[in-house]
CSV table of C-alpha atoms in Angstrom, one decimal:
chain,number,residue,atom,x,y,z
A,475,MET,CA,70.4,119.0,113.5
A,476,SER,CA,71.2,122.0,111.2
A,477,VAL,CA,73.3,121.2,108.1
A,478,ARG,CA,74.9,123.7,105.6
A,479,ILE,CA,74.1,122.7,102.0
A,480,LEU,CA,76.5,123.9,99.3
A,481,SER,CA,75.5,123.7,95.6
A,482,ALA,CA,77.9,123.7,92.7
A,483,THR,CA,77.4,127.4,92.3
A,484,ASP,CA,78.2,127.9,96.0
A,485,VAL,CA,81.4,125.9,95.7
A,486,ARG,CA,82.5,127.7,92.5
A,487,SER,CA,82.0,131.1,94.2
A,488,ILE,CA,84.5,130.3,96.9
A,489,PHE,CA,86.7,127.4,95.8
A,490,THR,CA,89.1,129.0,93.3
A,491,PRO,CA,91.9,127.1,91.5
A,492,GLN,CA,94.5,128.8,93.8
A,493,LEU,CA,92.6,127.8,96.9
A,494,ALA,CA,92.2,124.2,95.5
A,495,LEU,CA,96.0,124.1,95.0
A,496,GLU,CA,96.6,125.1,98.6
A,497,SER,CA,94.2,122.5,99.9
A,498,GLN,CA,95.8,119.7,97.9
A,499,ARG,CA,99.3,120.7,99.0
A,500,GLU,CA,98.1,120.3,102.6
A,501,ALA,CA,96.3,117.0,101.8
A,502,PHE,CA,99.3,115.3,100.3
A,503,THR,CA,101.8,116.8,102.7
A,504,ARG,CA,99.8,115.5,105.6
A,505,LEU,CA,99.4,112.1,103.8
A,506,GLY,CA,103.2,111.9,103.2
A,507,ALA,CA,103.9,112.8,106.8
A,508,GLY,CA,101.5,110.1,108.1
A,509,GLU,CA,99.2,112.6,109.8
A,510,ALA,CA,96.1,111.9,107.7
A,511,VAL,CA,93.6,109.1,108.4
A,512,GLN,CA,93.2,107.4,105.0
A,513,PRO,CA,91.3,104.0,104.8
A,514,PRO,CA,91.1,102.2,101.4
A,515,ARG,CA,88.7,103.4,98.8
A,516,LEU,CA,85.5,101.5,98.1
A,517,LEU,CA,84.6,100.7,94.5
A,518,VAL,CA,81.2,99.2,93.5
A,519,PRO,CA,81.1,98.0,89.8
A,520,GLY,CA,77.9,98.6,87.9
A,521,GLN,CA,76.4,98.0,84.4
A,522,ASP,CA,77.6,99.6,81.2
A,523,SER,CA,81.2,100.0,82.6
A,524,SER,CA,80.0,102.2,85.4
A,525,VAL,CA,81.5,102.2,88.9
A,526,SER,CA,80.4,103.8,92.1
A,527,PHE,CA,83.0,104.9,94.6
A,528,CYS,CA,83.3,106.0,98.2
A,529,TYR,CA,86.2,108.0,99.5
A,530,SER,CA,86.5,108.7,103.3
A,531,SER,CA,89.2,110.4,105.3
A,532,ARG,CA,90.3,112.8,108.0
A,533,ILE,CA,93.1,115.2,107.4
A,534,ALA,CA,94.1,114.6,111.0
A,535,PRO,CA,92.8,112.2,113.7
A,536,ASP,CA,91.0,115.1,115.4
A,537,ALA,CA,89.6,116.6,112.2
A,538,PRO,CA,86.1,116.1,110.8
A,539,ALA,CA,85.3,112.9,109.0
A,540,VAL,CA,84.6,113.5,105.3
A,541,SER,CA,83.1,111.1,102.8
A,542,LYS,CA,82.4,111.4,99.1
A,543,PHE,CA,80.0,109.0,97.5
A,544,GLY,CA,79.5,109.0,93.7
A,545,SER,CA,79.6,107.3,90.4
A,546,VAL,CA,81.4,107.3,87.1
A,547,ASN,CA,79.0,106.4,84.2
A,548,PRO,CA,80.7,106.6,80.8
A,549,ALA,CA,77.3,105.8,79.1
A,550,ASN,CA,76.1,109.2,80.3
A,551,ALA,CA,77.7,110.8,77.2
A,552,GLY,CA,74.9,109.4,75.1
A,553,ARG,CA,72.4,110.8,77.5
A,554,GLY,CA,73.8,114.3,77.4
A,555,LEU,CA,75.0,114.1,81.0
A,556,GLY,CA,78.3,114.4,82.7
A,557,ALA,CA,80.1,111.1,83.5
A,558,VAL,CA,80.7,111.8,87.1
A,559,HIS,CA,78.2,112.6,89.9
A,560,SER,CA,78.9,112.8,93.6
A,561,VAL,CA,78.0,114.3,97.0
A,562,ILE,CA,80.3,115.1,99.9
A,563,THR,CA,79.2,114.9,103.5
A,564,VAL,CA,81.1,116.4,106.5
A,565,LEU,CA,80.6,115.3,110.0
A,566,ASP,CA,81.3,117.3,113.1
A,567,SER,CA,84.7,116.4,114.5
A,568,GLU,CA,83.4,116.1,118.1
A,569,THR,CA,79.8,114.9,117.9
A,570,GLY,CA,79.8,113.1,114.6
A,571,ALA,CA,76.6,114.9,113.6
A,572,PRO,CA,76.2,115.9,110.0
A,573,ARG,CA,77.6,119.4,109.5
A,574,ALA,CA,77.6,119.9,105.7
A,575,ILE,CA,76.4,118.4,102.4
A,576,ILE,CA,78.4,119.6,99.4
A,577,ASN,CA,78.0,119.2,95.7
A,578,GLY,CA,80.8,116.7,95.0
A,579,ASP,CA,81.2,117.2,91.2
A,580,SER,CA,82.4,120.8,91.6
A,581,VAL,CA,84.9,119.8,94.3
A,582,THR,CA,86.2,116.8,92.4
A,583,GLY,CA,87.1,118.7,89.3
A,584,LEU,CA,89.0,121.4,91.2
A,585,ARG,CA,90.7,119.1,93.7
A,586,THR,CA,91.8,116.5,91.1
A,587,SER,CA,93.2,119.1,88.7
A,588,ALA,CA,94.9,120.9,91.5
A,589,ALA,CA,96.6,117.6,92.6
A,590,THR,CA,97.8,117.0,89.1
A,591,THR,CA,99.3,120.4,88.7
A,592,LEU,CA,100.8,120.2,92.2
A,593,ALA,CA,102.5,117.1,91.0
A,594,MET,CA,103.6,118.8,87.8
A,595,GLN,CA,105.2,121.6,89.9
A,596,GLN,CA,107.4,118.9,91.4
A,597,LEU,CA,108.0,116.9,88.2
A,598,ALA,CA,108.0,119.4,85.3
A,599,PRO,CA,108.0,122.9,86.7
A,600,SER,CA,109.5,124.6,83.6
A,601,ALA,CA,107.3,122.8,81.0
A,602,ALA,CA,106.7,125.0,78.0
A,603,THR,CA,103.9,123.0,76.4
A,604,VAL,CA,100.9,121.3,78.2
A,605,LEU,CA,98.6,119.0,76.2
A,606,VAL,CA,95.3,118.0,77.7
A,607,VAL,CA,93.5,115.0,76.1
A,608,GLY,CA,89.7,114.9,76.6
A,609,THR,CA,86.8,117.3,76.5
A,610,GLY,CA,85.0,116.6,79.8
A,611,ALA,CA,84.8,118.5,83.0
A,612,GLN,CA,88.3,117.3,84.1
A,613,ALA,CA,89.9,118.6,80.9
A,614,ARG,CA,88.4,122.1,81.6
A,615,ALA,CA,89.4,122.0,85.2
A,616,HIS,CA,93.0,121.0,84.3
A,617,LEU,CA,93.4,123.9,81.8
A,618,ASP,CA,92.3,126.3,84.6
A,619,ALA,CA,94.7,124.7,87.1
A,620,PHE,CA,97.7,124.8,84.7
A,621,ALA,CA,97.0,128.5,84.2
A,622,VAL,CA,97.8,128.9,87.9
A,623,THR,CA,100.8,126.6,88.2
A,624,HIS,CA,102.4,127.0,84.8
A,625,PRO,CA,101.3,130.5,83.7
A,626,ASP,CA,103.9,130.7,80.9
A,627,ALA,CA,103.2,127.4,79.3
A,628,GLU,CA,101.3,127.0,76.0
A,629,LEU,CA,98.1,125.2,76.8
A,630,GLN,CA,96.7,122.7,74.2
A,631,ILE,CA,93.7,120.4,74.0
A,632,PHE,CA,92.8,117.4,71.9
A,633,GLY,CA,89.5,115.7,71.8
A,634,ARG,CA,87.8,113.3,69.4
A,635,ASN,CA,84.9,115.7,69.5
A,636,ARG,CA,86.6,118.5,67.5
A,637,THR,CA,83.8,121.0,68.1
A,638,ALA,CA,83.9,120.6,71.8
A,639,ALA,CA,87.7,120.8,71.8
A,640,ALA,CA,87.5,124.0,69.8
A,641,GLU,CA,84.9,125.5,72.2
A,642,ILE,CA,87.0,124.6,75.3
A,643,ALA,CA,90.1,126.0,73.7
A,644,GLU,CA,88.5,129.3,73.0
A,645,SER,CA,87.0,129.7,76.5
A,646,HIS,CA,90.2,128.6,78.3
A,647,GLY,CA,92.9,130.3,76.4
A,648,ALA,CA,94.2,127.1,74.8
A,649,THR,CA,94.9,125.8,71.3
A,650,ALA,CA,92.8,123.0,69.8
A,651,LYS,CA,95.0,120.3,68.2
A,652,ASP,CA,93.9,118.0,65.3
A,653,ASP,CA,96.8,115.5,65.3
A,654,LEU,CA,97.0,113.6,68.6
A,655,GLU,CA,100.2,111.7,67.8
A,656,GLN,CA,102.2,114.8,66.7
A,657,SER,CA,100.8,116.8,69.7
A,658,VAL,CA,102.0,114.1,72.1
A,659,ARG,CA,105.4,113.9,70.5
A,660,SER,CA,106.0,117.6,70.9
A,661,ALA,CA,104.4,118.3,74.3
A,662,ASP,CA,106.4,118.6,77.6
A,663,ILE,CA,103.4,117.5,79.7
A,664,VAL,CA,100.6,115.3,78.4
A,665,VAL,CA,97.5,115.0,80.6
A,666,LEU,CA,95.0,112.2,79.9
A,667,CYS,CA,91.5,113.2,81.1
A,668,THR,CA,89.4,110.3,79.8
A,669,SER,CA,87.6,107.3,81.2
A,670,SER,CA,88.9,105.0,78.5
A,671,LEU,CA,89.2,101.3,79.0
A,672,THR,CA,92.0,101.1,76.5
A,673,PRO,CA,95.1,103.3,75.8
A,674,VAL,CA,94.4,106.6,74.0
A,675,ILE,CA,98.1,107.2,73.2
A,676,GLU,CA,100.9,104.9,72.1
A,677,ASP,CA,104.2,104.3,73.8
A,678,PRO,CA,106.4,105.3,70.8
A,679,TRP,CA,104.6,108.7,70.7
A,680,VAL,CA,106.1,109.7,74.1
A,681,ALA,CA,109.4,111.4,73.5
A,682,ASP,CA,112.3,111.4,75.9
A,683,GLY,CA,111.9,114.0,78.6
A,684,THR,CA,108.1,114.0,78.5
A,685,THR,CA,105.9,113.9,81.6
A,686,VAL,CA,102.6,112.0,81.1
A,687,ALA,CA,99.8,112.3,83.7
A,688,SER,CA,96.9,109.8,83.7
A,689,VAL,CA,93.8,111.1,85.4
A,690,GLY,CA,91.4,108.5,84.1
A,691,SER,CA,93.2,105.3,85.1
A,692,PHE,CA,91.4,105.3,88.4
A,693,ALA,CA,90.2,101.7,88.4
A,694,PRO,CA,91.8,98.3,87.5
A,695,ASP,CA,89.9,98.2,84.2
A,696,ARG,CA,90.7,101.8,83.2
A,697,VAL,CA,93.9,101.8,81.1
A,698,GLU,CA,94.2,105.1,79.2
A,699,LEU,CA,97.9,104.8,78.6
A,700,PRO,CA,99.9,101.7,77.6
A,701,PRO,CA,101.4,99.8,80.6
A,702,SER,CA,104.6,99.3,78.5
A,703,LEU,CA,105.3,103.0,78.9
A,704,LEU,CA,105.9,102.5,82.6
A,705,ALA,CA,108.8,100.1,81.9
A,706,ARG,CA,110.8,103.0,80.6
A,707,SER,CA,109.5,105.6,83.0
A,708,THR,CA,110.0,106.9,86.5
A,709,VAL,CA,106.6,106.2,88.0
A,710,VAL,CA,105.0,108.6,90.5
A,711,VAL,CA,101.5,108.2,91.9
A,712,ASP,CA,99.3,110.2,94.2
A,713,TYR,CA,99.1,107.5,96.8
A,714,ARG,CA,100.9,104.2,96.4
A,715,PRO,CA,98.6,101.8,98.3
A,716,SER,CA,95.7,102.9,96.1
A,717,ALA,CA,97.6,102.9,92.8
A,718,LEU,CA,99.0,99.4,93.4
A,719,THR,CA,95.5,98.0,93.6
A,720,ASP,CA,93.3,100.4,91.6
A,721,SER,CA,95.2,102.0,88.7
A,722,GLY,CA,94.9,99.8,85.6
A,723,PRO,CA,98.4,100.5,84.0
A,724,VAL,CA,100.2,100.3,87.4
A,725,VAL,CA,98.4,97.0,88.3
A,726,GLU,CA,99.3,95.5,84.9
A,727,ALA,CA,102.9,96.7,84.9
A,728,VAL,CA,103.6,95.4,88.4
A,729,ALA,CA,101.9,92.0,87.6
A,730,SER,CA,104.0,91.6,84.5
A,731,GLY,CA,107.2,92.4,86.4
A,732,SER,CA,108.1,95.3,84.2
A,733,VAL,CA,107.8,97.7,87.2
A,734,ALA,CA,108.8,96.8,90.8
A,735,PRO,CA,106.6,98.2,93.5
A,736,ASP,CA,109.6,99.8,95.2
A,737,ARG,CA,110.3,101.8,92.1
A,738,ILE,CA,107.0,103.7,92.5
A,739,THR,CA,107.1,107.0,94.3
A,740,ASP,CA,104.1,108.8,95.8
A,741,LEU,CA,103.4,112.6,95.8
A,742,GLY,CA,103.4,112.9,99.5
A,743,SER,CA,106.9,111.6,99.9
A,744,LEU,CA,108.1,114.2,97.4
A,745,LEU,CA,106.4,117.1,99.2
A,746,THR,CA,107.7,116.1,102.6
A,747,GLY,CA,111.3,115.5,101.2
A,748,ALA,CA,111.3,111.9,102.2
A,749,THR,CA,112.0,111.1,98.6
A,750,THR,CA,113.9,113.1,96.1
A,751,LEU,CA,113.6,112.6,92.3
A,752,ALA,CA,116.8,113.1,90.4
A,753,ARG,CA,115.4,113.5,86.9
A,754,GLY,CA,117.6,113.7,83.8
A,755,THR,CA,116.6,115.8,80.7
A,756,THR,CA,115.7,112.6,78.8
A,757,ASP,CA,113.9,110.8,81.5
A,758,VAL,CA,110.2,110.0,81.0
A,759,VAL,CA,108.0,110.3,84.0
A,760,THR,CA,104.5,108.9,84.3
A,761,TYR,CA,102.1,110.2,87.0
A,762,PHE,CA,98.9,108.5,88.1
A,763,SER,CA,96.0,110.2,89.8
A,764,VAL,CA,93.7,107.6,91.4
A,765,GLY,CA,92.2,109.9,94.0
A,766,VAL,CA,92.1,109.6,97.7
A,767,GLY,CA,89.7,110.7,100.4
A,768,VAL,CA,92.2,113.1,102.1
A,769,GLN,CA,91.9,115.3,99.0
A,770,ASP,CA,88.1,115.8,99.6
A,771,ALA,CA,88.7,116.2,103.3
A,772,ALA,CA,91.2,119.0,102.8
A,773,ALA,CA,89.0,120.6,100.1
A,774,ALA,CA,85.9,120.4,102.3
A,775,ALA,CA,87.8,122.0,105.2
A,776,VAL,CA,88.7,125.2,103.2
A,777,ILE,CA,85.3,125.3,101.4
A,778,LEU,CA,83.3,125.0,104.7
A,779,ALA,CA,85.5,127.6,106.4
A,780,ALA,CA,85.0,130.1,103.6
A,781,ALA,CA,81.2,129.3,103.4
A,782,GLU,CA,80.7,129.9,107.1
A,783,GLU,CA,82.8,133.1,107.0
A,784,ASN,CA,80.9,134.5,104.0
A,785,GLY,CA,77.4,133.1,104.7
A,786,VAL,CA,77.4,131.0,101.6
A,787,GLY,CA,75.0,128.1,101.2
A,788,THR,CA,71.6,127.1,102.6
A,789,ARG,CA,70.8,125.8,106.0
A,790,ALA,CA,68.5,122.7,106.4
A,791,ASP,CA,67.2,120.9,109.5
A,792,LEU,CA,67.7,117.1,109.2
A,793,GLY,CA,66.3,116.5,112.7
């Protein structure tokens, strides 16, 4: 039983932001068209606000089954470690035998940021200013992704760790900002890349016409933007069944009655044309990225194809 093992270095050598974008377009288009096999995500709460997760999917019924198992541990910041760790396994589409084991962290950053920027191409294609809030791996990945989808936009970053924000700004062609409120008020797109349990921005800061993307509200207890903002927003999510149960601000807004579930649009329906979004210049749009397995399945497909074509990775016998 020979398996191809791909390290983070291997993944980064073949999975570019442009390739990631293409994989996520396929993922959400297939999801919107009802072609993907997408079971619910599994969350396993742990100590110190940590949570383990399992995403599984097939991009089509006859495609390989792909599963990502990992954990988000906010306390890792104090240990000098990244908050997210994961591994992706790919099974053969016919035999079900293990075919590949892929470093999941490298894939997650690229596929998540690609999905956000794919959504922003639909929601705010002509944005002139993009503000990324956070200084972790997702913040870095989002700056790289926006450089592909919004090449003419001014990229900005804010972080409580000013030194880290300045370093990221310098290495990613962005501008480090010191005043979060003023930066939010003046940005066309605001992307929240934190794992905060409480809002990191306030509702009044968000000006008319702004698009706010929340990447860190991936669980019911993660609420990095105020749920009250949803009441005056057009709400778009990556996948409605997941967002309604797992995205903290969405869960709270629906439970309070300030947002009706049928007001929530998912990305797949926009890509397939099943839903159109008539947005006025003063309309606020909030976008929530919870994450779904089909993203990893589509990413793994292009990564594995490129790895096999170029002889990337190591072979191991699990028999």
